[in-house]
mmCIF file of C-alpha atoms in Angstrom:
data_model
loop_
_atom_site.group_PDB
_atom_site.id
_atom_site.type_symbol
_atom_site.label_atom_id
_atom_site.label_comp_id
_atom_site.label_asym_id
_atom_site.label_seq_id
_atom_site.Cartn_x
_atom_site.Cartn_y
_atom_site.Cartn_z
ATOM 1 C CA GLY Z 577 -9.026 30.390 -10.869
ATOM 2 C CA VAL Z 578 -11.190 28.213 -8.630
ATOM 3 C CA MET Z 579 -8.957 28.705 -5.594
ATOM 4 C CA GLU Z 580 -8.901 32.466 -6.147
ATOM 5 C CA LYS Z 581 -12.714 32.498 -6.067
ATOM 6 C CA LEU Z 582 -12.561 30.813 -2.675
ATOM 7 C CA GLY Z 583 -10.018 33.358 -1.454
ATOM 8 C CA LEU Z 584 -7.414 30.607 -1.229
ATOM 9 C CA GLY Z 585 -5.129 31.571 -4.122
ATOM 10 C CA PRO Z 586 -1.343 31.423 -3.688
ATOM 11 C CA LYS Z 587 -0.920 35.207 -3.401
ATOM 12 C CA VAL Z 588 -3.236 35.315 -0.389
ATOM 13 C CA LEU Z 589 -1.815 32.246 1.327
ATOM 14 C CA LEU Z 590 1.849 33.043 0.675
ATOM 15 C CA GLN Z 591 1.360 36.434 2.336
ATOM 16 C CA GLU Z 592 0.161 34.610 5.432
ATOM 17 C CA ASN Z 593 2.894 31.961 5.254
ATOM 18 C CA PRO Z 594 5.889 32.798 3.006
ATOM 19 C CA ARG Z 595 7.254 29.260 3.537
ATOM 20 C CA LEU Z 596 4.215 27.690 1.891
ATOM 21 C CA ILE Z 597 4.741 25.512 -1.180
ATOM 22 C CA TYR Z 598 1.695 25.814 -3.404
ATOM 23 C CA ALA Z 599 1.358 23.246 -6.188
ATOM 24 C CA ARG Z 600 -0.955 23.972 -9.110
ATOM 25 C CA LEU Z 601 -1.486 20.872 -11.205
ATOM 26 C CA THR Z 602 -3.390 21.425 -14.466
ATOM 27 C CA GLY Z 603 -3.478 20.006 -17.956
ATOM 28 C CA PHE Z 604 -2.281 22.995 -19.946
ATOM 29 C CA GLY Z 605 -0.563 25.063 -17.249
ATOM 30 C CA GLN Z 606 -1.373 28.430 -15.665
ATOM 31 C CA THR Z 607 -0.747 30.522 -18.806
ATOM 32 C CA GLY Z 608 -1.013 30.159 -22.567
ATOM 33 C CA LYS Z 609 -3.796 29.868 -25.163
ATOM 34 C CA TYR Z 610 -5.318 26.687 -23.689
ATOM 35 C CA ALA Z 611 -4.799 27.547 -19.993
ATOM 36 C CA SER Z 612 -8.523 27.894 -19.238
ATOM 37 C CA SER Z 613 -9.683 25.190 -21.665
ATOM 38 C CA ALA Z 614 -11.019 21.782 -20.658
ATOM 39 C CA GLY Z 615 -9.009 18.726 -21.600
ATOM 40 C CA HIS Z 616 -8.079 15.173 -20.732
ATOM 41 C CA ASP Z 617 -4.979 12.992 -20.805
ATOM 42 C CA ILE Z 618 -5.301 12.328 -24.554
ATOM 43 C CA ASN Z 619 -5.388 16.080 -25.286
ATOM 44 C CA TYR Z 620 -2.320 16.847 -23.177
ATOM 45 C CA LEU Z 621 -0.515 13.888 -24.727
ATOM 46 C CA ALA Z 622 -1.405 15.188 -28.195
ATOM 47 C CA LEU Z 623 -0.128 18.708 -27.508
ATOM 48 C CA SER Z 624 3.138 17.389 -26.040
ATOM 49 C CA GLY Z 625 4.085 15.591 -29.272
ATOM 50 C CA VAL Z 626 4.277 12.231 -27.497
ATOM 51 C CA LEU Z 627 0.980 10.888 -28.837
ATOM 52 C CA SER Z 628 2.341 11.087 -32.397
ATOM 53 C CA LYS Z 629 4.883 8.408 -31.443
ATOM 54 C CA LEU Z 630 2.411 5.931 -29.917
ATOM 55 C CA GLY Z 631 0.701 3.318 -32.042
ATOM 56 C CA ARG Z 632 1.345 0.632 -34.599
ATOM 57 C CA LYS Z 633 2.150 1.062 -38.264
ATOM 58 C CA ASP Z 634 -0.808 2.131 -40.440
ATOM 59 C CA GLU Z 635 -2.984 2.703 -37.356
ATOM 60 C CA ASN Z 636 -4.115 5.886 -35.627
ATOM 61 C CA PRO Z 637 -1.989 7.065 -32.700
ATOM 62 C CA TYR Z 638 -3.401 5.697 -29.438
ATOM 63 C CA ALA Z 639 -3.246 6.851 -25.842
ATOM 64 C CA PRO Z 640 -2.174 4.211 -23.273
ATOM 65 C CA VAL Z 641 -5.175 4.611 -20.954
ATOM 66 C CA ASN Z 642 -4.561 7.839 -18.948
ATOM 67 C CA LEU Z 643 -1.277 6.835 -17.358
ATOM 68 C CA LEU Z 644 1.179 9.014 -19.244
ATOM 69 C CA ALA Z 645 -0.093 12.593 -18.995
ATOM 70 C CA ASP Z 646 -2.379 12.357 -15.937
ATOM 71 C CA PHE Z 647 -0.319 10.227 -13.596
ATOM 72 C CA ALA Z 648 3.270 10.330 -14.898
ATOM 73 C CA GLY Z 649 3.514 13.759 -16.531
ATOM 74 C CA GLY Z 650 1.046 15.226 -14.043
ATOM 75 C CA GLY Z 651 0.957 13.581 -10.629
ATOM 76 C CA VAL Z 652 4.493 12.201 -10.424
ATOM 77 C CA MET Z 653 6.160 15.277 -11.938
ATOM 78 C CA CYS Z 654 4.132 17.542 -9.637
ATOM 79 C CA ALA Z 655 5.156 15.458 -6.626
ATOM 80 C CA LEU Z 656 8.784 15.718 -7.751
ATOM 81 C CA GLY Z 657 8.328 19.489 -8.017
ATOM 82 C CA ILE Z 658 7.018 19.586 -4.434
ATOM 83 C CA VAL Z 659 9.977 17.544 -3.177
ATOM 84 C CA THR Z 660 12.365 19.839 -5.085
ATOM 85 C CA ALA Z 661 10.720 22.946 -3.606
ATOM 86 C CA LEU Z 662 10.857 21.448 -0.103
ATOM 87 C CA TYR Z 663 14.557 20.761 -0.516
ATOM 88 C CA GLU Z 664 15.204 24.285 -1.828
ATOM 89 C CA ARG Z 665 13.331 25.715 1.153
ATOM 90 C CA THR Z 666 15.850 24.165 3.545
ATOM 91 C CA THR Z 667 18.403 26.719 2.268
ATOM 92 C CA SER Z 668 16.244 29.734 1.346
ATOM 93 C CA GLY Z 669 13.523 29.405 3.979
ATOM 94 C CA LYS Z 670 11.008 30.463 1.321
ATOM 95 C CA GLY Z 671 8.138 28.685 -0.342
ATOM 96 C CA GLN Z 672 7.090 29.021 -3.981
ATOM 97 C CA ILE Z 673 4.357 28.265 -6.491
ATOM 98 C CA ILE Z 674 4.662 25.169 -8.686
ATOM 99 C CA ASP Z 675 3.095 25.451 -12.144
ATOM 100 C CA ALA Z 676 2.766 21.767 -13.085
ATOM 101 C CA SER Z 677 1.448 21.378 -16.627
ATOM 102 C CA MET Z 678 0.635 17.849 -17.776
ATOM 103 C CA VAL Z 679 1.613 18.798 -21.330
ATOM 104 C CA GLU Z 680 5.067 19.933 -20.230
ATOM 105 C CA GLY Z 681 5.393 17.146 -17.672
ATOM 106 C CA VAL Z 682 4.852 14.367 -20.197
ATOM 107 C CA ALA Z 683 6.998 16.192 -22.779
ATOM 108 C CA TYR Z 684 9.866 16.391 -20.290
ATOM 109 C CA LEU Z 685 9.263 12.773 -19.318
ATOM 110 C CA SER Z 686 9.801 11.913 -22.986
ATOM 111 C CA SER Z 687 13.180 13.698 -23.197
ATOM 112 C CA PHE Z 688 14.695 10.373 -24.262
ATOM 113 C CA LEU Z 689 12.631 10.500 -27.467
ATOM 114 C CA TRP Z 690 13.930 13.982 -28.242
ATOM 115 C CA LYS Z 691 17.557 13.359 -27.331
ATOM 116 C CA SER Z 692 17.803 10.029 -29.171
ATOM 117 C CA GLN Z 693 16.408 11.190 -32.518
ATOM 118 C CA ASN Z 694 19.859 11.228 -34.104
ATOM 119 C CA LEU Z 695 20.793 7.770 -32.817
ATOM 120 C CA GLY Z 696 18.672 6.004 -35.414
ATOM 121 C CA LEU Z 697 16.070 4.806 -32.921
ATOM 122 C CA TRP Z 698 13.200 6.950 -34.221
ATOM 123 C CA ASN Z 699 14.116 7.893 -37.781
ATOM 124 C CA ARG Z 700 11.555 5.579 -39.361
ATOM 125 C CA PRO Z 701 7.751 6.080 -39.495
ATOM 126 C CA ARG Z 702 5.711 5.256 -36.372
ATOM 127 C CA GLY Z 703 5.458 1.524 -35.765
ATOM 128 C CA GLU Z 704 8.628 0.709 -37.715
ATOM 129 C CA ASN Z 705 11.247 1.558 -35.092
ATOM 130 C CA LEU Z 706 13.153 -0.400 -32.484
ATOM 131 C CA LEU Z 707 10.865 0.228 -29.489
ATOM 132 C CA ASP Z 708 7.463 0.992 -31.025
ATOM 133 C CA SER Z 709 6.493 -2.512 -32.244
ATOM 134 C CA GLY Z 710 8.587 -2.351 -35.400
ATOM 135 C CA ALA Z 711 11.217 -4.853 -34.257
ATOM 136 C CA PRO Z 712 10.356 -8.563 -34.011
ATOM 137 C CA PHE Z 713 12.469 -8.807 -30.857
ATOM 138 C CA TYR Z 714 10.574 -6.016 -29.044
ATOM 139 C CA GLU Z 715 6.965 -7.124 -29.339
ATOM 140 C CA THR Z 716 4.149 -9.130 -27.774
ATOM 141 C CA TYR Z 717 3.103 -12.505 -29.169
ATOM 142 C CA LYS Z 718 -0.061 -14.549 -28.694
ATOM 143 C CA THR Z 719 0.237 -18.046 -27.238
ATOM 144 C CA SER Z 720 -1.845 -21.139 -28.024
ATOM 145 C CA ASP Z 721 -4.064 -20.563 -24.965
ATOM 146 C CA GLY Z 722 -4.937 -16.999 -25.981
ATOM 147 C CA LYS Z 723 -2.487 -15.337 -23.607
ATOM 148 C CA PHE Z 724 0.621 -13.333 -24.507
ATOM 149 C CA MET Z 725 4.389 -13.228 -24.059
ATOM 150 C CA ALA Z 726 6.404 -10.000 -24.006
ATOM 151 C CA VAL Z 727 9.744 -10.002 -25.836
ATOM 152 C CA GLY Z 728 12.431 -7.361 -25.281
ATOM 153 C CA ALA Z 729 15.626 -9.030 -26.540
ATOM 154 C CA ILE Z 730 17.464 -5.951 -27.850
ATOM 155 C CA GLU Z 731 21.103 -6.752 -27.081
ATOM 156 C CA PRO Z 732 22.743 -9.405 -29.328
ATOM 157 C CA GLN Z 733 23.486 -11.788 -26.455
ATOM 158 C CA PHE Z 734 19.846 -11.634 -25.319
ATOM 159 C CA TYR Z 735 18.586 -11.989 -28.894
ATOM 160 C CA GLU Z 736 20.679 -15.132 -29.297
ATOM 161 C CA GLN Z 737 18.962 -16.675 -26.271
ATOM 162 C CA LEU Z 738 15.562 -15.715 -27.694
ATOM 163 C CA ILE Z 739 16.412 -17.448 -30.973
ATOM 164 C CA LYS Z 740 17.632 -20.514 -29.089
ATOM 165 C CA GLY Z 741 14.463 -20.681 -26.988
ATOM 166 C CA LEU Z 742 12.332 -20.487 -30.103
ATOM 167 C CA GLY Z 743 14.217 -23.461 -31.547
ATOM 168 C CA LEU Z 744 15.763 -21.474 -34.390
ATOM 169 C CA ASP Z 745 19.322 -21.275 -35.757
ATOM 170 C CA SER Z 746 20.675 -17.720 -35.925
ATOM 171 C CA ASN Z 747 23.042 -18.722 -38.724
ATOM 172 C CA LYS Z 748 20.042 -19.399 -40.942
ATOM 173 C CA LEU Z 749 18.295 -16.105 -40.126
ATOM 174 C CA PRO Z 750 18.780 -12.540 -41.385
ATOM 175 C CA ASN Z 751 20.844 -10.101 -39.349
ATOM 176 C CA GLN Z 752 18.998 -8.953 -36.209
ATOM 177 C CA LEU Z 753 18.984 -5.311 -37.345
ATOM 178 C CA SER Z 754 17.984 -5.928 -40.957
ATOM 179 C CA PHE Z 755 14.948 -3.609 -41.044
ATOM 180 C CA SER Z 756 13.652 -4.996 -44.339
ATOM 181 C CA ASP Z 757 13.417 -8.473 -42.817
ATOM 182 C CA TRP Z 758 11.576 -7.390 -39.658
ATOM 183 C CA PRO Z 759 8.009 -7.943 -40.990
ATOM 184 C CA THR Z 760 8.873 -11.490 -42.119
ATOM 185 C CA MET Z 761 10.635 -12.264 -38.841
ATOM 186 C CA LYS Z 762 7.643 -11.019 -36.835
ATOM 187 C CA LYS Z 763 5.401 -13.450 -38.709
ATOM 188 C CA LYS Z 764 7.866 -16.281 -38.083
ATOM 189 C CA PHE Z 765 8.101 -15.511 -34.350
ATOM 190 C CA ALA Z 766 4.310 -15.166 -34.114
ATOM 191 C CA SER Z 767 3.715 -18.584 -35.697
ATOM 192 C CA ILE Z 768 6.180 -20.214 -33.262
ATOM 193 C CA PHE Z 769 4.781 -18.521 -30.146
ATOM 194 C CA ALA Z 770 1.282 -19.626 -31.210
ATOM 195 C CA GLN Z 771 2.321 -23.284 -30.909
ATOM 196 C CA LYS Z 772 2.718 -23.362 -27.110
ATOM 197 C CA THR Z 773 0.819 -22.118 -24.058
ATOM 198 C CA GLN Z 774 2.016 -19.199 -21.971
ATOM 199 C CA ALA Z 775 3.026 -21.616 -19.174
ATOM 200 C CA GLU Z 776 5.043 -23.722 -21.612
ATOM 201 C CA TRP Z 777 6.913 -20.671 -22.874
ATOM 202 C CA CYS Z 778 7.579 -19.605 -19.282
ATOM 203 C CA SER Z 779 9.147 -22.994 -18.572
ATOM 204 C CA ILE Z 780 11.457 -22.435 -21.558
ATOM 205 C CA PHE Z 781 12.451 -18.821 -20.927
ATOM 206 C CA ASP Z 782 12.325 -18.489 -17.115
ATOM 207 C CA GLY Z 783 15.865 -18.378 -15.772
ATOM 208 C CA THR Z 784 17.348 -17.226 -19.097
ATOM 209 C CA ASP Z 785 18.417 -13.768 -20.263
ATOM 210 C CA ALA Z 786 16.236 -13.877 -23.367
ATOM 211 C CA CYS Z 787 14.124 -11.006 -21.973
ATOM 212 C CA VAL Z 788 10.913 -12.962 -22.481
ATOM 213 C CA THR Z 789 8.212 -12.725 -19.808
ATOM 214 C CA PRO Z 790 4.500 -13.520 -19.554
ATOM 215 C CA VAL Z 791 1.974 -10.719 -20.036
ATOM 216 C CA LEU Z 792 0.119 -11.123 -16.752
ATOM 217 C CA SER Z 793 -3.516 -10.184 -16.250
ATOM 218 C CA PHE Z 794 -4.696 -8.389 -13.103
ATOM 219 C CA ASP Z 795 -6.096 -11.745 -11.982
ATOM 220 C CA ASP Z 796 -2.731 -13.499 -12.325
ATOM 221 C CA VAL Z 797 -0.236 -10.837 -11.297
ATOM 222 C CA ALA Z 798 -0.355 -11.368 -7.501
ATOM 223 C CA SER Z 799 0.117 -15.132 -7.768
ATOM 224 C CA HIS Z 800 3.171 -14.987 -10.035
ATOM 225 C CA GLN Z 801 6.160 -16.425 -8.202
ATOM 226 C CA HIS Z 802 8.378 -13.351 -8.558
ATOM 227 C CA ASN Z 803 5.687 -10.958 -7.326
ATOM 228 C CA LYS Z 804 4.789 -13.305 -4.465
ATOM 229 C CA GLN Z 805 8.401 -13.501 -3.311
ATOM 230 C CA ARG Z 806 8.617 -9.700 -3.148
ATOM 231 C CA SER Z 807 5.066 -9.190 -1.803
ATOM 232 C CA SER Z 808 4.607 -6.731 -4.657
ATOM 233 C CA PHE Z 809 0.819 -6.869 -4.350
ATOM 234 C CA ILE Z 810 -1.319 -6.698 -1.237
ATOM 235 C CA LYS Z 811 -4.855 -7.757 -0.368
ATOM 236 C CA ASN Z 812 -7.130 -5.630 1.824
ATOM 237 C CA ASP Z 813 -9.836 -6.767 4.228
ATOM 238 C CA GLN Z 814 -12.305 -6.855 1.319
ATOM 239 C CA GLU Z 815 -10.038 -9.296 -0.569
ATOM 240 C CA GLU Z 816 -9.224 -6.564 -3.107
ATOM 241 C CA ILE Z 817 -5.742 -6.690 -4.626
ATOM 242 C CA SER Z 818 -3.613 -3.603 -5.272
ATOM 243 C CA PRO Z 819 0.104 -2.796 -5.719
ATOM 244 C CA ARG Z 820 2.257 -2.356 -2.619
ATOM 245 C CA PRO Z 821 3.624 1.208 -2.311
ATOM 246 C CA ALA Z 822 6.841 1.678 -4.284
ATOM 247 C CA PRO Z 823 9.735 2.262 -4.358
ATOM 248 C CA LEU Z 824 10.709 0.234 -1.312
ATOM 249 C CA LEU Z 825 12.772 2.163 1.245
ATOM 250 C CA SER Z 826 15.257 0.154 3.329
ATOM 251 C CA ARG Z 827 14.975 2.029 6.623
ATOM 252 C CA THR Z 828 11.506 3.582 6.481
ATOM 253 C CA PRO Z 829 9.383 1.421 4.181
ATOM 254 C CA ALA Z 830 5.763 2.421 3.667
ATOM 255 C CA VAL Z 831 3.274 0.643 5.899
ATOM 256 C CA PRO Z 832 0.215 0.051 3.708
ATOM 257 C CA SER Z 833 -3.307 0.004 5.102
ATOM 258 C CA PHE Z 834 -5.248 -3.210 4.692
ATOM 259 C CA LYS Z 835 -8.597 -1.479 5.151
ATOM 260 C CA ARG Z 836 -10.882 -0.824 2.212
ATOM 261 C CA ASP Z 837 -10.383 2.428 0.314
ATOM 262 C CA PRO Z 838 -12.451 5.295 1.748
ATOM 263 C CA PHE Z 839 -15.319 6.699 -0.294
ATOM 264 C CA ILE Z 840 -14.766 10.165 -1.726
ATOM 265 C CA GLY Z 841 -16.026 12.515 0.960
ATOM 266 C CA GLU Z 842 -16.472 9.790 3.578
ATOM 267 C CA HIS Z 843 -14.383 11.582 6.224
ATOM 268 C CA THR Z 844 -14.857 15.197 5.102
ATOM 269 C CA GLU Z 845 -17.132 16.244 7.947
ATOM 270 C CA GLU Z 846 -15.114 14.326 10.546
ATOM 271 C CA ILE Z 847 -11.866 16.042 9.515
ATOM 272 C CA LEU Z 848 -13.388 19.535 9.306
ATOM 273 C CA LEU Z 849 -14.954 19.166 12.775
ATOM 274 C CA GLU Z 850 -11.587 17.991 14.072
ATOM 275 C CA TYR Z 851 -10.011 21.182 12.689
ATOM 276 C CA GLY Z 852 -12.545 23.449 14.404
ATOM 277 C CA PHE Z 853 -15.171 24.066 11.744
ATOM 278 C CA THR Z 854 -18.733 24.363 13.059
ATOM 279 C CA LYS Z 855 -21.644 22.283 11.809
ATOM 280 C CA GLN Z 856 -23.100 25.453 10.278
ATOM 281 C CA GLU Z 857 -19.865 26.250 8.397
ATOM 282 C CA ILE Z 858 -19.688 22.715 7.090
ATOM 283 C CA THR Z 859 -23.326 22.838 5.959
ATOM 284 C CA LYS Z 860 -22.596 26.096 4.098
ATOM 285 C CA LEU Z 861 -19.529 24.602 2.384
ATOM 286 C CA TYR Z 862 -21.645 21.621 1.352
ATOM 287 C CA SER Z 863 -24.509 23.756 0.013
ATOM 288 C CA ASP Z 864 -21.956 25.873 -1.919
ATOM 289 C CA LYS Z 865 -20.630 22.611 -3.418
ATOM 290 C CA VAL Z 866 -17.135 23.291 -2.076
ATOM 291 C CA ILE Z 867 -17.123 19.882 -0.357
ATOM 292 C CA GLU Z 868 -19.053 16.656 -0.802
ATOM 293 C CA PHE Z 869 -20.107 13.740 1.340
ATOM 294 C CA SER Z 870 -20.476 10.070 0.682
ATOM 295 C CA LYS Z 871 -21.853 8.212 3.672
ATOM 296 C CA PRO Z 872 -24.462 5.491 4.200
ATOM 297 C CA LYS Z 873 -26.116 7.876 6.680
ATOM 298 C CA ALA Z 874 -25.614 11.596 6.279
ATOM 299 C CA ASN Z 875 -24.977 13.560 9.488
ATOM 300 C CA LEU Z 876 -26.485 16.756 8.130
#
């Protein structure tokens, strides 16, 4: 209702421009019991059902930072909605309102979990399934130098290469999908991974299809050979590292800026003046807390 209070709600604006696409991105959506309630990523994740699937055995469910509901279920799904509405407008000539709920966005994002329930992937308690840290071949393991390796050797041919790299004989081990043996196998794999450094394990598994890769820190990610070869990370003029825009388009790739990130509100006044607002109007918007500034020297 904030935009309505400013006289900028979709009903007003769509009357002025029927081609307008108006995206409303909220946690709980525009209607429903929680529509006007405060919340954060963890709350939206909880209401979507997805949080109940995240976490290890015998531990509380945990939210993976705020990536899933905020950015994936919210931002990315909303952006996809905008693109879809833009495409639809090419045939209808009409705009529309997008009700992007983070709860519904992350629930829809997790359709795989819903649709694969009868495949045997999720029929065990949390933390005991194939992809939720239950399987010894889909897990992270600590190395002798305190770093980690990520293992995702699901397919039999990949699992065989994992076993080979670990110096084990598959003929002397339980069947890969023997659930009852998974806890013992995890302990065995953990004890072996703990005997070498991350770099040593990389020298063993790099170039194989064992699906074993290093868990890179933010400090190491830009210098990894694969990421360097693709220029996956960029450095700005303040020597700050960040991911290059993705996905990479062949004909019109994004051209990233190498300047520092702007402060929130740094260019607010400049842009409003450029669009014809007067100093007085800008001052009023600022005093009404509609806009904010963040400059070393305020111009007001």
